[in-house]
PDB file of N, CA and C in Angstrom:
ATOM      1  N   PHE A  35     142.302 115.239  77.430  1.00 53.00           N
ATOM      2  CA  PHE A  35     142.224 114.249  77.318  1.00 53.00           C
ATOM      3  C   PHE A  35     143.764 113.851  76.186  1.00 53.00           C
ATOM      4  N   LYS A  36     144.289 113.511  77.314  1.00 62.00           N
ATOM      5  CA  LYS A  36     145.765 112.166  76.617  1.00 62.00           C
ATOM      6  C   LYS A  36     144.725 111.133  75.845  1.00 62.00           C
ATOM      7  N   LEU A  37     145.790 110.369  74.268  1.00 69.00           N
ATOM      8  CA  LEU A  37     145.753 108.971  74.116  1.00 69.00           C
ATOM      9  C   LEU A  37     146.856 109.110  74.569  1.00 69.00           C
ATOM     10  N   GLU A  38     146.994 107.682  75.356  1.00 78.00           N
ATOM     11  CA  GLU A  38     147.926 106.959  75.928  1.00 78.00           C
ATOM     12  C   GLU A  38     148.130 106.454  76.463  1.00 78.00           C
ATOM     13  N   ASN A  39     148.608 104.941  75.603  1.00 84.00           N
ATOM     14  CA  ASN A  39     149.071 103.744  75.413  1.00 84.00           C
ATOM     15  C   ASN A  39     149.175 103.592  77.084  1.00 84.00           C
ATOM     16  N   PRO A  40     147.776 103.057  78.227  1.00 83.00           N
ATOM     17  CA  PRO A  40     148.484 102.272  79.673  1.00 83.00           C
ATOM     18  C   PRO A  40     149.372 101.854  80.069  1.00 83.00           C
ATOM     19  N   ASN A  41     149.078 100.741  78.674  1.00 87.00           N
ATOM     20  CA  ASN A  41     150.637  99.200  78.721  1.00 87.00           C
ATOM     21  C   ASN A  41     152.376 100.532  79.274  1.00 87.00           C
ATOM     22  N   ASP A  42     152.516 101.511  78.007  1.00 92.00           N
ATOM     23  CA  ASP A  42     153.531 102.028  78.792  1.00 92.00           C
ATOM     24  C   ASP A  42     154.113 102.560  80.419  1.00 92.00           C
ATOM     25  N   LYS A  43     153.015 103.246  80.917  1.00 91.00           N
ATOM     26  CA  LYS A  43     153.605 103.549  82.605  1.00 91.00           C
ATOM     27  C   LYS A  43     152.459 102.480  83.571  1.00 91.00           C
ATOM     28  N   TYR A  44     151.938 101.266  82.856  1.00 92.00           N
ATOM     29  CA  TYR A  44     151.011 101.318  83.920  1.00 92.00           C
ATOM     30  C   TYR A  44     151.741  99.537  83.590  1.00 92.00           C
ATOM     31  N   ARG A  45     151.287  98.646  84.682  1.00 95.00           N
ATOM     32  CA  ARG A  45     151.646  97.062  84.095  1.00 95.00           C
ATOM     33  C   ARG A  45     150.475  96.414  85.055  1.00 95.00           C
ATOM     34  N   LYS A  46     149.681  96.018  84.468  1.00 93.00           N
ATOM     35  CA  LYS A  46     148.369  95.492  84.535  1.00 93.00           C
ATOM     36  C   LYS A  46     149.158  93.752  85.480  1.00 93.00           C
ATOM     37  N   MET A  47     148.278  93.813  87.149  1.00 94.00           N
ATOM     38  CA  MET A  47     148.295  92.435  87.444  1.00 94.00           C
ATOM     39  C   MET A  47     146.908  92.235  87.266  1.00 94.00           C
ATOM     40  N   LYS A  48     146.155  92.263  87.716  1.00 95.00           N
ATOM     41  CA  LYS A  48     144.797  91.064  87.515  1.00 95.00           C
ATOM     42  C   LYS A  48     143.444  91.630  87.270  1.00 95.00           C
ATOM     43  N   LYS A  49     142.910  90.598  86.529  1.00 95.00           N
ATOM     44  CA  LYS A  49     141.462  91.637  86.668  1.00 95.00           C
ATOM     45  C   LYS A  49     140.578  91.309  88.061  1.00 95.00           C
ATOM     46  N   ILE A  50     140.186  92.563  87.901  1.00 94.00           N
ATOM     47  CA  ILE A  50     138.779  92.780  89.446  1.00 94.00           C
ATOM     48  C   ILE A  50     137.734  92.333  89.023  1.00 94.00           C
ATOM     49  N   ASN A  51     137.508  93.126  88.222  1.00 92.00           N
ATOM     50  CA  ASN A  51     136.058  93.263  87.263  1.00 92.00           C
ATOM     51  C   ASN A  51     135.285  93.911  85.915  1.00 92.00           C
ATOM     52  N   LYS A  52     134.712  93.139  85.778  1.00 90.00           N
ATOM     53  CA  LYS A  52     133.771  93.594  83.784  1.00 90.00           C
ATOM     54  C   LYS A  52     132.348  94.505  83.894  1.00 90.00           C
ATOM     55  N   GLY A  53     132.133  95.436  83.717  1.00 78.00           N
ATOM     56  CA  GLY A  53     131.698  97.059  84.015  1.00 78.00           C
ATOM     57  C   GLY A  53     130.453  96.432  82.478  1.00 78.00           C
ATOM     58  N   SER A  54     129.753  97.870  82.160  1.00 75.00           N
ATOM     59  CA  SER A  54     128.893  97.912  80.685  1.00 75.00           C
ATOM     60  C   SER A  54     130.179  98.080  79.919  1.00 75.00           C
ATOM     61  N   SER A  55     130.773  99.335  80.736  1.00 76.00           N
ATOM     62  CA  SER A  55     131.767 100.181  79.839  1.00 76.00           C
ATOM     63  C   SER A  55     132.978  99.406  79.201  1.00 76.00           C
ATOM     64  N   GLY A  56     133.570  98.638  80.438  1.00 84.00           N
ATOM     65  CA  GLY A  56     135.060  97.405  80.040  1.00 84.00           C
ATOM     66  C   GLY A  56     135.044  97.657  81.234  1.00 84.00           C
ATOM     67  N   LEU A  57     136.558  98.102  81.709  1.00 90.00           N
ATOM     68  CA  LEU A  57     136.971  96.524  82.304  1.00 90.00           C
ATOM     69  C   LEU A  57     138.476  96.961  83.651  1.00 90.00           C
ATOM     70  N   ILE A  58     138.188  96.614  84.507  1.00 91.00           N
ATOM     71  CA  ILE A  58     138.575  96.763  85.795  1.00 91.00           C
ATOM     72  C   ILE A  58     140.493  95.882  86.316  1.00 91.00           C
ATOM     73  N   TYR A  59     140.872  96.595  85.918  1.00 93.00           N
ATOM     74  CA  TYR A  59     141.893  96.128  86.919  1.00 93.00           C
ATOM     75  C   TYR A  59     143.564  97.269  87.662  1.00 93.00           C
ATOM     76  N   LYS A  60     143.101  95.515  88.361  1.00 94.00           N
ATOM     77  CA  LYS A  60     144.481  95.636  89.104  1.00 94.00           C
ATOM     78  C   LYS A  60     145.935  96.428  88.821  1.00 94.00           C
ATOM     79  N   CYS A  61     145.991  97.124  89.103  1.00 94.00           N
ATOM     80  CA  CYS A  61     147.514  97.343  88.273  1.00 94.00           C
ATOM     81  C   CYS A  61     149.072  98.103  89.031  1.00 94.00           C
ATOM     82  N   LYS A  62     150.109  97.951  88.697  1.00 95.00           N
ATOM     83  CA  LYS A  62     150.943  98.612  89.238  1.00 95.00           C
ATOM     84  C   LYS A  62     151.381  99.340  88.335  1.00 95.00           C
ATOM     85  N   ARG A  63     151.709 101.402  88.988  1.00 93.00           N
ATOM     86  CA  ARG A  63     152.694 102.161  87.869  1.00 93.00           C
ATOM     87  C   ARG A  63     154.265 101.759  88.141  1.00 93.00           C
ATOM     88  N   ILE A  64     154.959 102.019  87.309  1.00 95.00           N
ATOM     89  CA  ILE A  64     155.776 101.089  86.225  1.00 95.00           C
ATOM     90  C   ILE A  64     157.456 102.583  87.248  1.00 95.00           C
ATOM     91  N   SER A  65     156.883 104.001  86.922  1.00 95.00           N
ATOM     92  CA  SER A  65     157.886 104.915  87.344  1.00 95.00           C
ATOM     93  C   SER A  65     157.928 104.998  89.738  1.00 95.00           C
ATOM     94  N   ASP A  66     156.481 104.162  90.347  1.00 96.00           N
ATOM     95  CA  ASP A  66     157.638 103.998  91.548  1.00 96.00           C
ATOM     96  C   ASP A  66     156.393 102.626  92.030  1.00 96.00           C
ATOM     97  N   GLY A  67     155.571 102.208  90.988  1.00 95.00           N
ATOM     98  CA  GLY A  67     155.296 100.724  92.338  1.00 95.00           C
ATOM     99  C   GLY A  67     154.428 100.740  92.956  1.00 95.00           C
ATOM    100  N   GLN A  68     153.321 101.843  92.446  1.00 94.00           N
ATOM    101  CA  GLN A  68     152.585 102.214  93.542  1.00 94.00           C
ATOM    102  C   GLN A  68     151.231 101.099  92.412  1.00 94.00           C
ATOM    103  N   GLU A  69     150.367 100.702  93.433  1.00 93.00           N
ATOM    104  CA  GLU A  69     149.307  99.908  93.199  1.00 93.00           C
ATOM    105  C   GLU A  69     148.003 100.715  92.657  1.00 93.00           C
ATOM    106  N   LEU A  70     147.673 100.293  92.145  1.00 91.00           N
ATOM    107  CA  LEU A  70     146.055 101.072  91.724  1.00 91.00           C
ATOM    108  C   LEU A  70     145.351 100.396  91.006  1.00 91.00           C
ATOM    109  N   ALA A  71     143.576 100.929  90.487  1.00 89.00           N
ATOM    110  CA  ALA A  71     141.837 100.326  90.336  1.00 89.00           C
ATOM    111  C   ALA A  71     142.824 101.604  89.085  1.00 89.00           C
ATOM    112  N   MET A  72     142.968 100.318  87.816  1.00 87.00           N
ATOM    113  CA  MET A  72     142.554 101.314  85.816  1.00 87.00           C
ATOM    114  C   MET A  72     141.136 100.420  85.451  1.00 87.00           C
ATOM    115  N   LYS A  73     140.615 102.050  85.186  1.00 84.00           N
ATOM    116  CA  LYS A  73     139.061 100.598  83.957  1.00 84.00           C
ATOM    117  C   LYS A  73     139.495 101.640  83.056  1.00 84.00           C
ATOM    118  N   MET A  74     139.408 100.020  82.146  1.00 84.00           N
ATOM    119  CA  MET A  74     139.656 101.354  81.316  1.00 84.00           C
ATOM    120  C   MET A  74     138.353 100.474  79.763  1.00 84.00           C
ATOM    121  N   ILE A  75     138.158 101.852  79.834  1.00 82.00           N
ATOM    122  CA  ILE A  75     136.150 101.842  78.679  1.00 82.00           C
ATOM    123  C   ILE A  75     137.582 102.143  77.008  1.00 82.00           C
ATOM    124  N   ILE A  76     135.501 100.338  77.229  1.00 81.00           N
ATOM    125  CA  ILE A  76     135.672 100.666  75.756  1.00 81.00           C
ATOM    126  C   ILE A  76     134.490 101.490  74.501  1.00 81.00           C
ATOM    127  N   PRO A  77     135.143 101.683  74.162  1.00 86.00           N
ATOM    128  CA  PRO A  77     133.096 103.040  73.880  1.00 86.00           C
ATOM    129  C   PRO A  77     132.685 101.803  72.672  1.00 86.00           C
ATOM    130  N   LYS A  78     131.881 101.628  72.145  1.00 87.00           N
ATOM    131  CA  LYS A  78     131.053 100.320  71.247  1.00 87.00           C
ATOM    132  C   LYS A  78     131.008 101.162  69.751  1.00 87.00           C
ATOM    133  N   ASN A  79     130.776 102.449  69.572  1.00 91.00           N
ATOM    134  CA  ASN A  79     130.786 104.275  68.517  1.00 91.00           C
ATOM    135  C   ASN A  79     131.408 105.232  68.957  1.00 91.00           C
ATOM    136  N   LYS A  80     131.067 105.594  67.652  1.00 93.00           N
ATOM    137  CA  LYS A  80     131.909 107.555  67.392  1.00 93.00           C
ATOM    138  C   LYS A  80     131.229 108.321  68.807  1.00 93.00           C
ATOM    139  N   THR A  81     129.769 108.009  69.264  1.00 93.00           N
ATOM    140  CA  THR A  81     129.271 108.903  69.806  1.00 93.00           C
ATOM    141  C   THR A  81     129.272 108.068  71.440  1.00 93.00           C
ATOM    142  N   GLU A  82     129.356 107.068  71.705  1.00 90.00           N
ATOM    143  CA  GLU A  82     129.700 106.267  72.866  1.00 90.00           C
ATOM    144  C   GLU A  82     131.176 107.092  73.448  1.00 90.00           C
ATOM    145  N   TYR A  83     132.002 107.192  72.069  1.00 88.00           N
ATOM    146  CA  TYR A  83     133.354 107.781  72.292  1.00 88.00           C
ATOM    147  C   TYR A  83     133.620 109.195  73.093  1.00 88.00           C
ATOM    148  N   GLU A  84     132.709 110.021  71.986  1.00 90.00           N
ATOM    149  CA  GLU A  84     132.809 111.667  72.571  1.00 90.00           C
ATOM    150  C   GLU A  84     132.404 111.488  73.509  1.00 90.00           C
ATOM    151  N   ALA A  85     131.270 111.174  74.309  1.00 87.00           N
ATOM    152  CA  ALA A  85     130.527 111.475  75.472  1.00 87.00           C
ATOM    153  C   ALA A  85     131.670 110.849  76.420  1.00 87.00           C
ATOM    154  N   ILE A  86     132.173 109.474  76.237  1.00 85.00           N
ATOM    155  CA  ILE A  86     133.406 108.931  77.262  1.00 85.00           C
ATOM    156  C   ILE A  86     134.563 110.637  77.628  1.00 85.00           C
ATOM    157  N   GLN A  87     134.870 110.346  75.748  1.00 85.00           N
ATOM    158  CA  GLN A  87     135.119 112.053  75.872  1.00 85.00           C
ATOM    159  C   GLN A  87     135.703 112.937  76.812  1.00 85.00           C
ATOM    160  N   ASN A  88     134.282 113.294  76.722  1.00 87.00           N
ATOM    161  CA  ASN A  88     134.031 114.484  77.209  1.00 87.00           C
ATOM    162  C   ASN A  88     133.298 114.327  79.013  1.00 87.00           C
ATOM    163  N   GLU A  89     133.551 113.121  79.451  1.00 82.00           N
ATOM    164  CA  GLU A  89     133.249 112.763  80.862  1.00 82.00           C
ATOM    165  C   GLU A  89     134.496 112.759  81.652  1.00 82.00           C
ATOM    166  N   VAL A  90     135.451 112.153  80.656  1.00 80.00           N
ATOM    167  CA  VAL A  90     136.707 112.130  81.594  1.00 80.00           C
ATOM    168  C   VAL A  90     137.632 114.019  81.980  1.00 80.00           C
ATOM    169  N   GLY A  91     137.238 114.615  80.059  1.00 81.00           N
ATOM    170  CA  GLY A  91     137.114 116.048  80.293  1.00 81.00           C
ATOM    171  C   GLY A  91     136.928 116.884  81.885  1.00 81.00           C
ATOM    172  N   ILE A  92     135.865 116.262  82.073  1.00 82.00           N
ATOM    173  CA  ILE A  92     135.362 117.336  82.919  1.00 82.00           C
ATOM    174  C   ILE A  92     135.685 116.933  84.410  1.00 82.00           C
ATOM    175  N   MET A  93     136.376 115.563  84.799  1.00 77.00           N
ATOM    176  CA  MET A  93     136.973 114.713  85.925  1.00 77.00           C
ATOM    177  C   MET A  93     137.913 115.370  86.057  1.00 77.00           C
ATOM    178  N   MET A  94     138.723 115.033  85.042  1.00 75.00           N
ATOM    179  CA  MET A  94     140.340 115.805  85.403  1.00 75.00           C
ATOM    180  C   MET A  94     140.105 117.526  85.517  1.00 75.00           C
ATOM    181  N   LEU A  95     138.897 118.213  84.840  1.00 80.00           N
ATOM    182  CA  LEU A  95     138.706 119.576  85.971  1.00 80.00           C
ATOM    183  C   LEU A  95     138.942 119.397  86.550  1.00 80.00           C
ATOM    184  N   CYS A  96     137.943 118.899  87.463  1.00 79.00           N
ATOM    185  CA  CYS A  96     137.625 118.350  88.458  1.00 79.00           C
ATOM    186  C   CYS A  96     137.825 117.706  89.323  1.00 79.00           C
ATOM    187  N   SER A  97     139.665 117.566  89.277  1.00 68.00           N
ATOM    188  CA  SER A  97     139.655 116.457  90.697  1.00 68.00           C
ATOM    189  C   SER A  97     141.353 117.492  91.012  1.00 68.00           C
ATOM    190  N   LYS A  98     141.060 117.234  92.173  1.00 67.00           N
ATOM    191  CA  LYS A  98     142.429 118.066  92.909  1.00 67.00           C
ATOM    192  C   LYS A  98     143.630 117.186  92.967  1.00 67.00           C
ATOM    193  N   GLU A  99     143.639 116.062  93.104  1.00 64.00           N
ATOM    194  CA  GLU A  99     144.601 115.576  92.865  1.00 64.00           C
ATOM    195  C   GLU A  99     145.331 114.222  91.340  1.00 64.00           C
ATOM    196  N   ASN A 100     146.265 114.058  90.883  1.00 62.00           N
ATOM    197  CA  ASN A 100     146.299 113.605  89.821  1.00 62.00           C
ATOM    198  C   ASN A 100     146.462 112.339  89.479  1.00 62.00           C
ATOM    199  N   ASN A 101     144.841 111.326  89.420  1.00 59.00           N
ATOM    200  CA  ASN A 101     144.449 109.829  89.640  1.00 59.00           C
ATOM    201  C   ASN A 101     143.983 109.917  88.662  1.00 59.00           C
ATOM    202  N   ILE A 102     143.487 111.183  87.233  1.00 56.00           N
ATOM    203  CA  ILE A 102     142.679 110.968  85.920  1.00 56.00           C
ATOM    204  C   ILE A 102     143.435 110.643  85.238  1.00 56.00           C
ATOM    205  N   ILE A 103     143.565 109.420  84.222  1.00 56.00           N
ATOM    206  CA  ILE A 103     144.449 109.312  83.431  1.00 56.00           C
ATOM    207  C   ILE A 103     144.151 109.179  81.770  1.00 56.00           C
TER     208      ILE A 103
END
């Protein structure tokens, strides 16, 4: 799990949707211009932050592609 500022690598183009745990944006990767969707999760407390951190870690282990940042 990496604590990086996504604005260093991606440029938000427009907000696509809002869910219960965060916002979904259409964005463009600065390095190659590829367009993607990015979900920015905003935890409400420490317990929720830890649960999200655990879930993202598991998804990264299961992903065959480098699509979870």
